Coordinates of C-alpha atoms and ligand atoms in Angstrom, one line a residue:
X26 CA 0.0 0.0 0.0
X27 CA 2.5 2.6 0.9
X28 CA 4.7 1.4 -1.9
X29 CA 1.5 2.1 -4.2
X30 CA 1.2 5.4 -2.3
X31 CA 4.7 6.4 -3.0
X32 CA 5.0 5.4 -6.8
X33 CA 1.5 7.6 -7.2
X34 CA 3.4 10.9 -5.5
X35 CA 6.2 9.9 -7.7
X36 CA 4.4 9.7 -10.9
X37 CA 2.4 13.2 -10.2
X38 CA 5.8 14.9 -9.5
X39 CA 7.4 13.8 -12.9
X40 CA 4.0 14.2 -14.6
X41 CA 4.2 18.0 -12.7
X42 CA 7.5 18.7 -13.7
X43 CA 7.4 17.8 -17.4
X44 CA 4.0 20.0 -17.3
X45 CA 6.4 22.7 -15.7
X46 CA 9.1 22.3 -18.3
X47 CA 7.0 22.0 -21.2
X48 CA 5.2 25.2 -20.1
X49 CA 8.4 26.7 -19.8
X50 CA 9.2 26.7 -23.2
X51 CA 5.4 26.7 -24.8
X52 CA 5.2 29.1 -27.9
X53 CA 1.9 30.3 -26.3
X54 CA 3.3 32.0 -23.4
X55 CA 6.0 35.2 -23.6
X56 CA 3.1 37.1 -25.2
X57 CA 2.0 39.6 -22.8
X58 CA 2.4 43.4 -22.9
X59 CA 6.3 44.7 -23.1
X60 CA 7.5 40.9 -23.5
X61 CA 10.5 41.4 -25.7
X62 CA 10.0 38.9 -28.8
X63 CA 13.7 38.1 -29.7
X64 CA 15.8 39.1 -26.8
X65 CA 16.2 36.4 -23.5
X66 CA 13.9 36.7 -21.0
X67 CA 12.9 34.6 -17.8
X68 CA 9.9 32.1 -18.0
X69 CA 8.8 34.1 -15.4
X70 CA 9.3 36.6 -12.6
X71 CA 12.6 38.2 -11.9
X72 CA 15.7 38.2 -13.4
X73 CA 18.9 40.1 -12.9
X74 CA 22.4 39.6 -14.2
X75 CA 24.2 36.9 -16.8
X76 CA 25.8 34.4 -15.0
X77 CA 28.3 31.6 -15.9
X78 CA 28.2 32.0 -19.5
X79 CA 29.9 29.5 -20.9
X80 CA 30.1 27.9 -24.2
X81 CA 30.2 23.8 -24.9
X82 CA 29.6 20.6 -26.9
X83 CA 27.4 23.2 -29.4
X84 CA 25.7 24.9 -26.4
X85 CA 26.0 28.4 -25.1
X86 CA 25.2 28.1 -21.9
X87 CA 23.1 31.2 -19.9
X88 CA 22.5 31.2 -16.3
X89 CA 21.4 34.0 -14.9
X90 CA 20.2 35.7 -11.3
X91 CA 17.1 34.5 -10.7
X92 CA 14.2 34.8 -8.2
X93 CA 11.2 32.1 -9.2
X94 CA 9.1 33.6 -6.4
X95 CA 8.6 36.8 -7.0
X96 CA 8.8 39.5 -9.6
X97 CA 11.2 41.5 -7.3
X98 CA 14.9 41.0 -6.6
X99 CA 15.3 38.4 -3.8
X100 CA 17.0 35.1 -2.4
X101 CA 19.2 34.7 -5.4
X102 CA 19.3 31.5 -7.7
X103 CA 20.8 30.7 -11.3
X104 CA 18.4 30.0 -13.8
X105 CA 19.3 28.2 -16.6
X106 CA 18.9 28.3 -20.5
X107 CA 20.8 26.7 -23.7
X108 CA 20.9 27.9 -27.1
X109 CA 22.6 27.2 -30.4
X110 CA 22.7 30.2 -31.6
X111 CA 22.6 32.9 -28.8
X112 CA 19.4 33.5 -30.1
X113 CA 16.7 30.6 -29.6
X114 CA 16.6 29.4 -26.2
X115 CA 15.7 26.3 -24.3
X116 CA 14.7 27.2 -20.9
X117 CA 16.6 24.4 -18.4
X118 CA 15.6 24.1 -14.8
X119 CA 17.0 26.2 -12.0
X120 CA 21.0 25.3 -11.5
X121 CA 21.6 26.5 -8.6
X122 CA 19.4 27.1 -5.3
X123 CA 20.4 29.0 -2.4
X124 CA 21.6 26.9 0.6
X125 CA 23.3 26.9 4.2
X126 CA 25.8 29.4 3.0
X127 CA 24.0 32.1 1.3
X128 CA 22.2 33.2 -1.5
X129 CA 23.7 32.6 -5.0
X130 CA 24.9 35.3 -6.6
X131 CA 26.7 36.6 -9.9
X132 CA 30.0 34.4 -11.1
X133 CA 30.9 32.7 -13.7
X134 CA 31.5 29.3 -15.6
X135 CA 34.4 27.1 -17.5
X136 CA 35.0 23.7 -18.4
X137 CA 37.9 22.8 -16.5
X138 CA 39.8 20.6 -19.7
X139 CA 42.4 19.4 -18.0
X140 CA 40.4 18.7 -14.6
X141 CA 42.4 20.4 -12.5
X142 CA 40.1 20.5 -9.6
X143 CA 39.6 16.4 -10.0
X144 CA 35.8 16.9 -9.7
X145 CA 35.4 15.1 -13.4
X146 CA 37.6 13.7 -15.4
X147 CA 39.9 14.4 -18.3
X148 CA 37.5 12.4 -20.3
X149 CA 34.3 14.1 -19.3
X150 CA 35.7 17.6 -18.1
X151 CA 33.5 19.1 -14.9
X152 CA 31.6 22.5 -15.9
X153 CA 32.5 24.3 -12.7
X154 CA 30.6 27.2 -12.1
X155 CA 32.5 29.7 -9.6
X156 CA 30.2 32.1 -7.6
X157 CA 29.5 34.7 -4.2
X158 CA 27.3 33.1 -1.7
X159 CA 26.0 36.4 0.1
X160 CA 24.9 35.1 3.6
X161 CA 21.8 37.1 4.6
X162 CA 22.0 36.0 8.5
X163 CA 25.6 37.3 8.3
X164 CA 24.3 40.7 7.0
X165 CA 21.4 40.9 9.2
X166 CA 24.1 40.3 12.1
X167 CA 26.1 43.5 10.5
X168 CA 28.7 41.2 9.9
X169 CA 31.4 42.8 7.0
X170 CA 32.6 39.0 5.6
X171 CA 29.6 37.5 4.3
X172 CA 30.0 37.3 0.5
X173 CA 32.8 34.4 0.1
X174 CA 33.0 32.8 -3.0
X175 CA 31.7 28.8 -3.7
X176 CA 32.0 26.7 -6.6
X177 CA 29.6 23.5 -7.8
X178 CA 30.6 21.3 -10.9
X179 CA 28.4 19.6 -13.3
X180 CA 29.2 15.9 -15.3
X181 CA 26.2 16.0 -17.7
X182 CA 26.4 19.6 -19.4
X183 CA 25.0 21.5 -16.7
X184 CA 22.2 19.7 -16.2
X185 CA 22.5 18.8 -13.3
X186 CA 24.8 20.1 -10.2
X187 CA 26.8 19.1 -7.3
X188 CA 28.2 21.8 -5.2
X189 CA 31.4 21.5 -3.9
X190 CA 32.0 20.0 -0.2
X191 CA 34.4 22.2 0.7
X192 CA 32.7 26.0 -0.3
X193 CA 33.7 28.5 0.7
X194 CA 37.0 28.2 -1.4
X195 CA 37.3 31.8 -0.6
X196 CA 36.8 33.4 2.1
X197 CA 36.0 37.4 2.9
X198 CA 39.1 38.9 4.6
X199 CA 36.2 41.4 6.1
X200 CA 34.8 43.9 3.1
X201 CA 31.3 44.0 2.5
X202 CA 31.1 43.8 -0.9
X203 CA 33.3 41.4 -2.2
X204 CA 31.8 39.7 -5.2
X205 CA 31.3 38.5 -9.1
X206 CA 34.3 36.4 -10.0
X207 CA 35.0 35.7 -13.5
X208 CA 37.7 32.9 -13.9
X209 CA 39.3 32.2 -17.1
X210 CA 42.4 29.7 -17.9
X211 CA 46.0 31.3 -18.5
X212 CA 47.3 29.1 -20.7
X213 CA 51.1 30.7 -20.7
X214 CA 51.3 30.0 -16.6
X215 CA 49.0 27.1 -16.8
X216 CA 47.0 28.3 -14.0
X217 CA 43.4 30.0 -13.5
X218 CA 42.7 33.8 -13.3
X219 CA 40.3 35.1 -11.3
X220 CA 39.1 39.1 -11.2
X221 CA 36.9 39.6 -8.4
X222 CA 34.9 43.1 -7.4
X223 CA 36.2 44.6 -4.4
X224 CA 34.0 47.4 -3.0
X225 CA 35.6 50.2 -4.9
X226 CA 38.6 48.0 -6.9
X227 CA 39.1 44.7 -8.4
X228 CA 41.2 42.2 -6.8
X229 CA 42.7 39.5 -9.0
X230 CA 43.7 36.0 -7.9
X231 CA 45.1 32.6 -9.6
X232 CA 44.5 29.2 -8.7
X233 CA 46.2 25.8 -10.0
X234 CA 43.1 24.1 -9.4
X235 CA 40.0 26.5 -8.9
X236 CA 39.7 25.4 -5.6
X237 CA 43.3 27.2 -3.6
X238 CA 42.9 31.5 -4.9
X239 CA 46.4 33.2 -4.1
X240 CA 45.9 37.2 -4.4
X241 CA 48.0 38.5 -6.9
X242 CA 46.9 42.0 -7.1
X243 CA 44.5 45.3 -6.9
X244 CA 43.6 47.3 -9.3
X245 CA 41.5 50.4 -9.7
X246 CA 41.3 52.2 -6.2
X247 CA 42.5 55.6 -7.6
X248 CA 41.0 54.6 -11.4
X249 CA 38.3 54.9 -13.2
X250 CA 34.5 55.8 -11.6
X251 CA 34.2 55.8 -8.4
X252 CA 30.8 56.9 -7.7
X253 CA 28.9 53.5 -6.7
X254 CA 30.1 49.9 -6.1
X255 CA 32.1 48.1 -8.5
X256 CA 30.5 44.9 -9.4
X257 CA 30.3 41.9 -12.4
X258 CA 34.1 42.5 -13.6
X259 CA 35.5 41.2 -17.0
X260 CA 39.1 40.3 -17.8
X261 CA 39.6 39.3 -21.5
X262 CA 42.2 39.7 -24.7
X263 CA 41.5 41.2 -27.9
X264 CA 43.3 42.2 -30.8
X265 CA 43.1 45.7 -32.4
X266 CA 42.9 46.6 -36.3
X267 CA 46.9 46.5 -36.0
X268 CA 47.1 43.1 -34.8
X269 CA 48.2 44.2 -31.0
X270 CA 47.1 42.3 -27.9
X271 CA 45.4 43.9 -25.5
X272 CA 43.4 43.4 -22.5
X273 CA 39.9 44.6 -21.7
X274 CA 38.5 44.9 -18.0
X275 CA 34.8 45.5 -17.8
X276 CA 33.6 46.9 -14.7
X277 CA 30.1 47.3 -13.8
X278 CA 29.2 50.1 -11.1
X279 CA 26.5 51.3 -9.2
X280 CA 25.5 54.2 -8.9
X281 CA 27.4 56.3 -10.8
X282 CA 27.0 55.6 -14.4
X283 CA 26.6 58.1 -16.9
X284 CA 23.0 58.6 -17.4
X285 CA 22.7 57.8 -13.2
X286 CA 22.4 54.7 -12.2
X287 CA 24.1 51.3 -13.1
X288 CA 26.8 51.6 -16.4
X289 CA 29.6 50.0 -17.5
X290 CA 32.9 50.8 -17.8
X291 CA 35.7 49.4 -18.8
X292 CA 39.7 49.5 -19.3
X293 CA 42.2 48.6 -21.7
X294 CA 45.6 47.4 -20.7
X295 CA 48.2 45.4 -20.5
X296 CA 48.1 42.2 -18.3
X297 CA 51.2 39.3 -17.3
X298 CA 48.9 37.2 -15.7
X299 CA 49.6 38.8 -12.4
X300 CA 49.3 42.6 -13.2
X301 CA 46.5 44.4 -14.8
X302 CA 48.1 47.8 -16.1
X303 CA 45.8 50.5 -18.0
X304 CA 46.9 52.4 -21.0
X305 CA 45.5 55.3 -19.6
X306 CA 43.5 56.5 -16.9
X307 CA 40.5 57.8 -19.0
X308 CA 37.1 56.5 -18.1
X309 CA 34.9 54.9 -21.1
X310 CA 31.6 53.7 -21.2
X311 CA 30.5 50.4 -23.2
X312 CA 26.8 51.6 -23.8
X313 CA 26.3 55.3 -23.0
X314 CA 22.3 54.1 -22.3
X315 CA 20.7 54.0 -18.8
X316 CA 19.9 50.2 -19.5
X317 CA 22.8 47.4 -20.0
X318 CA 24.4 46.5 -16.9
X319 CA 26.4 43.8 -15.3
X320 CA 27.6 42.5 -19.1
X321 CA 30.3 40.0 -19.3
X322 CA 31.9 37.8 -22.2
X323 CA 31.5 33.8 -22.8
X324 CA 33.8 31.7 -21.8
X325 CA 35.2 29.2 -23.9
X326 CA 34.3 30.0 -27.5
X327 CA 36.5 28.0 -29.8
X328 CA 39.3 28.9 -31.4
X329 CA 37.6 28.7 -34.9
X330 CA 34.9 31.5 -34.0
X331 CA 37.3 33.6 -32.2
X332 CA 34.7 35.7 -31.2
X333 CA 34.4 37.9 -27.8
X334 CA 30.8 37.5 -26.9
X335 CA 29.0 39.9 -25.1
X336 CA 25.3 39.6 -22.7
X337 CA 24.2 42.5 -20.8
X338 CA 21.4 43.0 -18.3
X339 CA 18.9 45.8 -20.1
X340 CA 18.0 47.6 -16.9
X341 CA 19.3 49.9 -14.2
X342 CA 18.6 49.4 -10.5
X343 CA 17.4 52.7 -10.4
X344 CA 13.7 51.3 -11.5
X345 CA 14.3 47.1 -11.9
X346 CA 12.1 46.7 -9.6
X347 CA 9.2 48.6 -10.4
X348 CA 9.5 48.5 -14.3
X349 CA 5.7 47.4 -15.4
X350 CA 6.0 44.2 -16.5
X351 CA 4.5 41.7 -14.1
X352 CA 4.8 38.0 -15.4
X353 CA 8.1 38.5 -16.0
X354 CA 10.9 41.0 -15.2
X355 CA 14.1 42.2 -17.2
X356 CA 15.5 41.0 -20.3
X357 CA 19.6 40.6 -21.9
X358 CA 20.5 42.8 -24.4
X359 CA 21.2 41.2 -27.9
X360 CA 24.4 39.2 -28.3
X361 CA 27.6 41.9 -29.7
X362 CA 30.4 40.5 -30.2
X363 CA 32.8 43.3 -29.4
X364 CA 35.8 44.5 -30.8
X365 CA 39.1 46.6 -29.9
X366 CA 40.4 49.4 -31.7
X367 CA 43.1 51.9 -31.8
X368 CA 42.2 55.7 -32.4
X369 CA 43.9 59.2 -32.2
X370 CA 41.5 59.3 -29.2
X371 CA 42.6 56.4 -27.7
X372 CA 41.5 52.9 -27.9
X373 CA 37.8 52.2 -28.3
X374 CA 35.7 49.5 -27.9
X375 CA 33.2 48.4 -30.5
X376 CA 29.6 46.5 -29.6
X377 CA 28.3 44.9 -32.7
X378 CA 24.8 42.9 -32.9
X379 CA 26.0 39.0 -33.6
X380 CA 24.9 38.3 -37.3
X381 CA 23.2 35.1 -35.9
X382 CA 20.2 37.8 -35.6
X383 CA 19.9 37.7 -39.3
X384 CA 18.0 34.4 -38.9
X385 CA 15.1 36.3 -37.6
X386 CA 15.1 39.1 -39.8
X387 CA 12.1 39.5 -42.5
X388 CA 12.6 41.3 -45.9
X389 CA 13.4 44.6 -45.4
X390 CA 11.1 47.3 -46.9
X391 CA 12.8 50.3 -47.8
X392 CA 11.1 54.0 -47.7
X393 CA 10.9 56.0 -50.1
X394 CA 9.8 59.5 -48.4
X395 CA 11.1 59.8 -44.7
X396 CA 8.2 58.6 -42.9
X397 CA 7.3 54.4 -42.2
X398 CA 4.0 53.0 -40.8
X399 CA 4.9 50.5 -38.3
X400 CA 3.3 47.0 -38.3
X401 CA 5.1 45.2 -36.2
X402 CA 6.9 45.6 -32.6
X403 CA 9.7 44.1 -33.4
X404 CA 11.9 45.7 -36.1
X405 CA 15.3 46.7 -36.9
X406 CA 15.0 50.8 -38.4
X407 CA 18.7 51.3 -40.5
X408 CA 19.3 54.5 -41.4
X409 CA 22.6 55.1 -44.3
X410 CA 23.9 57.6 -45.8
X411 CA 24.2 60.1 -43.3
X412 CA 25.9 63.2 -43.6
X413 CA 24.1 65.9 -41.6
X414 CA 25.7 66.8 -38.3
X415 CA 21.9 67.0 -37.0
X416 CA 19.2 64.4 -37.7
X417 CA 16.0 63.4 -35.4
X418 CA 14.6 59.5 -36.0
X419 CA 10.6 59.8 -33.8
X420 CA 8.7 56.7 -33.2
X421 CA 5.1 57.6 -32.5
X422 CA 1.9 56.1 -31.7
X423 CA -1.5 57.2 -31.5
X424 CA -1.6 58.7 -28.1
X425 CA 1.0 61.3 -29.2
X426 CA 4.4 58.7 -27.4
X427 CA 6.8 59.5 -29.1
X428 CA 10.6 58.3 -28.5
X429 CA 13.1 59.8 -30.1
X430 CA 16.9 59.2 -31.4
X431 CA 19.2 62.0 -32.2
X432 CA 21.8 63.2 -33.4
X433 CA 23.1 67.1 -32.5
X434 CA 26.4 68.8 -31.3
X435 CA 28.8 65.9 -31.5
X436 CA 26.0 63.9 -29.3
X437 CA 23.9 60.8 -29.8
X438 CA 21.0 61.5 -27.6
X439 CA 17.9 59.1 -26.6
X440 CA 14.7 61.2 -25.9
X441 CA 12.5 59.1 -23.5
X442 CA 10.8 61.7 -21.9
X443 CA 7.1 61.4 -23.9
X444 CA 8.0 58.0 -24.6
X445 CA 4.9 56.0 -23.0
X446 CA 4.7 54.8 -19.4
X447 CA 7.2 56.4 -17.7
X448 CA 4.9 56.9 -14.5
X449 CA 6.9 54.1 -12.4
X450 CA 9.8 56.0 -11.2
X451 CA 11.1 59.5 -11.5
X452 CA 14.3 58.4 -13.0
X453 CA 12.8 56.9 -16.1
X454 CA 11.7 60.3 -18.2
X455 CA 15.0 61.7 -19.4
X456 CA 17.4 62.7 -21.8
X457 CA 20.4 60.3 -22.2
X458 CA 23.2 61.7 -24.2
X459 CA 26.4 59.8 -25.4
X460 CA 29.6 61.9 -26.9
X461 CA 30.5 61.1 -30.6
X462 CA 33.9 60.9 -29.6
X463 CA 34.9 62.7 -33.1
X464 CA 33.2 59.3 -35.0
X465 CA 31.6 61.0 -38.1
X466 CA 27.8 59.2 -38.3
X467 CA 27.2 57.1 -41.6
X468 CA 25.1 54.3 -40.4
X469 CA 22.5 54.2 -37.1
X470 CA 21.0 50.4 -36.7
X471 CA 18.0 50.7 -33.9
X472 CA 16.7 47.4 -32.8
X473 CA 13.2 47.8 -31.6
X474 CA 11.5 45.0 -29.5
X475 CA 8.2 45.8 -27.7
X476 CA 10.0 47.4 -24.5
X477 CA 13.4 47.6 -25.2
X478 CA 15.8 50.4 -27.8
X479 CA 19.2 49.6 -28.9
X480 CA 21.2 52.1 -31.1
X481 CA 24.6 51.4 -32.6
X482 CA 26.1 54.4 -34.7
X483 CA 28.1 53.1 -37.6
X484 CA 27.9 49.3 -36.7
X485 CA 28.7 49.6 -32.7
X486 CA 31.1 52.9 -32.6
X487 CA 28.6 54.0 -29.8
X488 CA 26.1 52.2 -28.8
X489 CA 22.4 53.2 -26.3
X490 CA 20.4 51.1 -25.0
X491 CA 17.2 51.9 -23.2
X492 CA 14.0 50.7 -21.9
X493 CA 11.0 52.0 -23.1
X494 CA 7.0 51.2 -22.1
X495 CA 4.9 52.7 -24.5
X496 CA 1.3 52.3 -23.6
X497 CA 0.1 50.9 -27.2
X498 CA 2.5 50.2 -29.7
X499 CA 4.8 53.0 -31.8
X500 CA 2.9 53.2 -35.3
X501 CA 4.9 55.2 -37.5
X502 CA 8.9 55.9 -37.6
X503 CA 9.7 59.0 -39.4
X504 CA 13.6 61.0 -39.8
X505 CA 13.8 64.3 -40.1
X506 CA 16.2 64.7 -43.1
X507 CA 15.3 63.5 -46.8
X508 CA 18.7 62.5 -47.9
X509 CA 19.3 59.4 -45.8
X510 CA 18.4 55.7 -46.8
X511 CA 15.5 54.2 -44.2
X512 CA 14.5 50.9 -44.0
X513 CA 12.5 48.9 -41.8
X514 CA 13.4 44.9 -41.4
X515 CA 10.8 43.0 -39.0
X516 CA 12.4 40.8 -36.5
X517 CA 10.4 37.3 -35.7
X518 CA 9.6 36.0 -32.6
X519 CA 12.5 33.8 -30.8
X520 CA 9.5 32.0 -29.3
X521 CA 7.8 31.1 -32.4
X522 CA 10.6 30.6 -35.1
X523 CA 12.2 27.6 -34.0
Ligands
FRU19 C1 24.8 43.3 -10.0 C2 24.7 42.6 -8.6 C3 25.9 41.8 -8.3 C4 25.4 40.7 -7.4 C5 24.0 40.5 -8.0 C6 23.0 40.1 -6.9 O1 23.6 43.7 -10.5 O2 24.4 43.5 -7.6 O3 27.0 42.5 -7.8 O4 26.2 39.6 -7.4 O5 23.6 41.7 -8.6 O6 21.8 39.8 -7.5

């Protein structure tokens, strides 16, 4: 009888959970108001940053912070998602649940090749994922050491996880915020890197094994921004149009970015594998919108692609919270691969969509008079041929919304003020402005999707991106010069295409 009683239980949980999973990932769902059509989103409620990206075996792998309860920040988990392309995903279950030690937050992923932390084998290489466990009895206590950082390994391709018996591999030597690491492989010292956020620096350690961190260095107390907390740090090579090596840090921090709020920033140097060493001291922005933060790079990539893969989170903790989406909240940006290059300004980094978005992408109309109706919510707008120094691109609806995109003074500006909804919080209306830098504007690329505007001036020279809620949907695109190419190319849904 109670063997009949338990196989019944049994049978309703599987039969519960494959009605979970399938739900997950049914074309019906990610419909509803705002739901961004081909960028990542959560199945539901709240999402913050990217976690362990990591590519393998064909799969880039996406976890991200995660709270299944609510649509408000909370106990952090990672949720989980695989794609082949960046661009579909498969919603996976939750990785990794909070336990004894903490919450889970932000960190990162790698397949450990060689096994040098013995938790696999070289045969079937562990995924580790490496991670802060914030303790939140610690921080009720007012204790200053509990964010440590933990690691958990995976044998079946992150589908399922073990953590690690001995977490905390490393502990907090008494600084609040100590957080995000991103671990890569040196190969040259055969040994791994870690950069870690420090309250207001980064600190960076190495490990033989990922499980013993010796600190080899700080870097950034006197550079850079310093008006928030540095968080989600990046350490990663790239080459520039002269075939030099150098390396980019990317440094989330909060507040303090350049349109208030959350931004990234990010470095270029030099770095032995101890020894981070800027070129400059100059502070630069990867997106010069309120709405991509805590963006890192995928792990792994091979050789043959070569690419440097970018995810950011498109919000700002300003208003994450209270944005008015309710099923689900926060999306990534689009994938951009991103690239280095060497100026009379100084080196620059470039953010460029991945061209794996192409497979979404309709026929593109093109306008002949400067004015397009809109029949669709999600869209790419290209506008060529620029030559004006001055040049306004409005989206409108009905109800008088408008959003709108310029250029003027050696600025590229976002105009949200009018743009729909912006009721929530009084940070939202505004004027975001980036500097040209002294790039003359050819191209502008806007992606469009239901909630969400992403502007890249001559292929990713400067890139925006902003949230936007406009109460029914923009209608019409129109620019204000005559001159300029416009074209419209609708953008299918990531739920629906596959
Ligand atoms: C960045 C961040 C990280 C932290 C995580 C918590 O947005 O504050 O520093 O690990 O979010 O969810």
């Amino acid at each position: 009888m109670k063997t009949t009683y338990l196989l019944i239980i049994l049978f309703l949980a599987a039969a519960c959970q494959q009605r979970n999973e399938s739900a997950m990932n049914s074309p019906m769902k990610y419909d509803e108001k705002f739901r961004p059509q081909y960028h990542f989103t959560p199945p539901s409620q709240w999402m913050n940053d990217p976690n362990g990206m990591v590519f393998y075996e064909g799969e880039y792998h996406l976890f991200y912070q995660h709270y299944p309860d609510s649509n408000v920040w909370g106990p952090m988990h990672w949720g989980h998602a695989v794609s082949e392309d960046m661009i579909h995903w498969e919603h996976l279950p939750i990785a990794l649940y909070p336990d004894a030690l903490g919450y889970i937050f932000s960190g990162s992923a790698v397949i450990d090749w060689k096994n040098t932390s013995g938790l696999g084998s070289t045969d079937n290489p562990p995924m580790v994922a490496i991670y802060t466990y914030h303790d939140p009895v610690g921080a009720e206590a007012g204790r200053n050491d509990y964010q440590t950082q933990g690691i958990a390994f995976s044998l079946d391709k992150g589908r399922s996880w073990t953590k690690y018996e001995g977490n905390p591999v490393l502990a907090n030597p008494g600084i609040i915020d100590f957080r995000d690491p991103k671990v890569s492989w040196d190969e040259s010292n055969e040994r791994w890197v870690m950069i870690l956020a420090v309250l207001d620096h980064v600190n960076i350690y190495t490990s033989p094994d990922l499980i013993n961190w010796t600190l080899q260095s700080e870097f950034g107390h006197t550079t850079g921004g310093h008006g928030g907390v540095w968080e989600c740090p990046d350490l990663f090579p790239l080459t520039d149009q002269n075939g030099e090596v150098k390396w980019v840090m990317l440094l989330s921090i909060n507040p303090g970015g350049p349109q208030g709020g959350s931004a990234t920033q990010y470095f270029v140097g030099d770095f032995n594998g101890s020894v981070f060493t800027p070129v400059d001291s100059v502070t630069r922005w990867i997106d010069y919108g309120a709405d991509n933060y805590a963006g890192v790079t995928w792990a792994d990539i091979p050789e043959v692609d070569g690419r440097r893969l970018f995810l950011g989170w498109m919000s700002n903790w300003q208003y994450a919270n209270v944005v008015p989406t309710y099923e689900w909240r926060s999306a990534m940006t689009v994938p951009r691969a991103l690239s280095l290059s060497k100026t009379e300004g100084g080196y620059r980094l470039q953010s460029r969509p991945v061209p794996e978005l192409e497979t979404l992408m309709g026929e593109a109309i093109v306008s002949h008079n400067s004015t397009m109706d809109l029949s669709t919510e999600s869209y790419l707008v290209e506008i060529t041929g620029i030559h004006d120094r001055s040049l306004e691109i409005t989206f409108s609806n009905e109800q008088d919304e408008r959003l709108v995109v310029k250029i003027a003074a050696d600025r590229l500006m976002i105009d949200r003020t009018k743009s729909g909804d912006t009721s929530f919080s009084e940070d939202f209306a505004a004027i975001h402005e980036a500097p040209l830098m002294g790039a003359s504007v050819t191209d502008i690329q806007i992606y469009m999707d239901r909630s969400s505007v992403e502007v890249f001036v001559n292929y990713g020279e400067i890139v925006m991106t902003d949230l936007v809620f406009p109460t029914t949907p923009y209608t019409k695109v129109s620019v204000s010069s005559k001159g300029v190419g416009l074209s419209l190319t609708p953008m299918a849904s990531i739920w629906k295409s596959k």
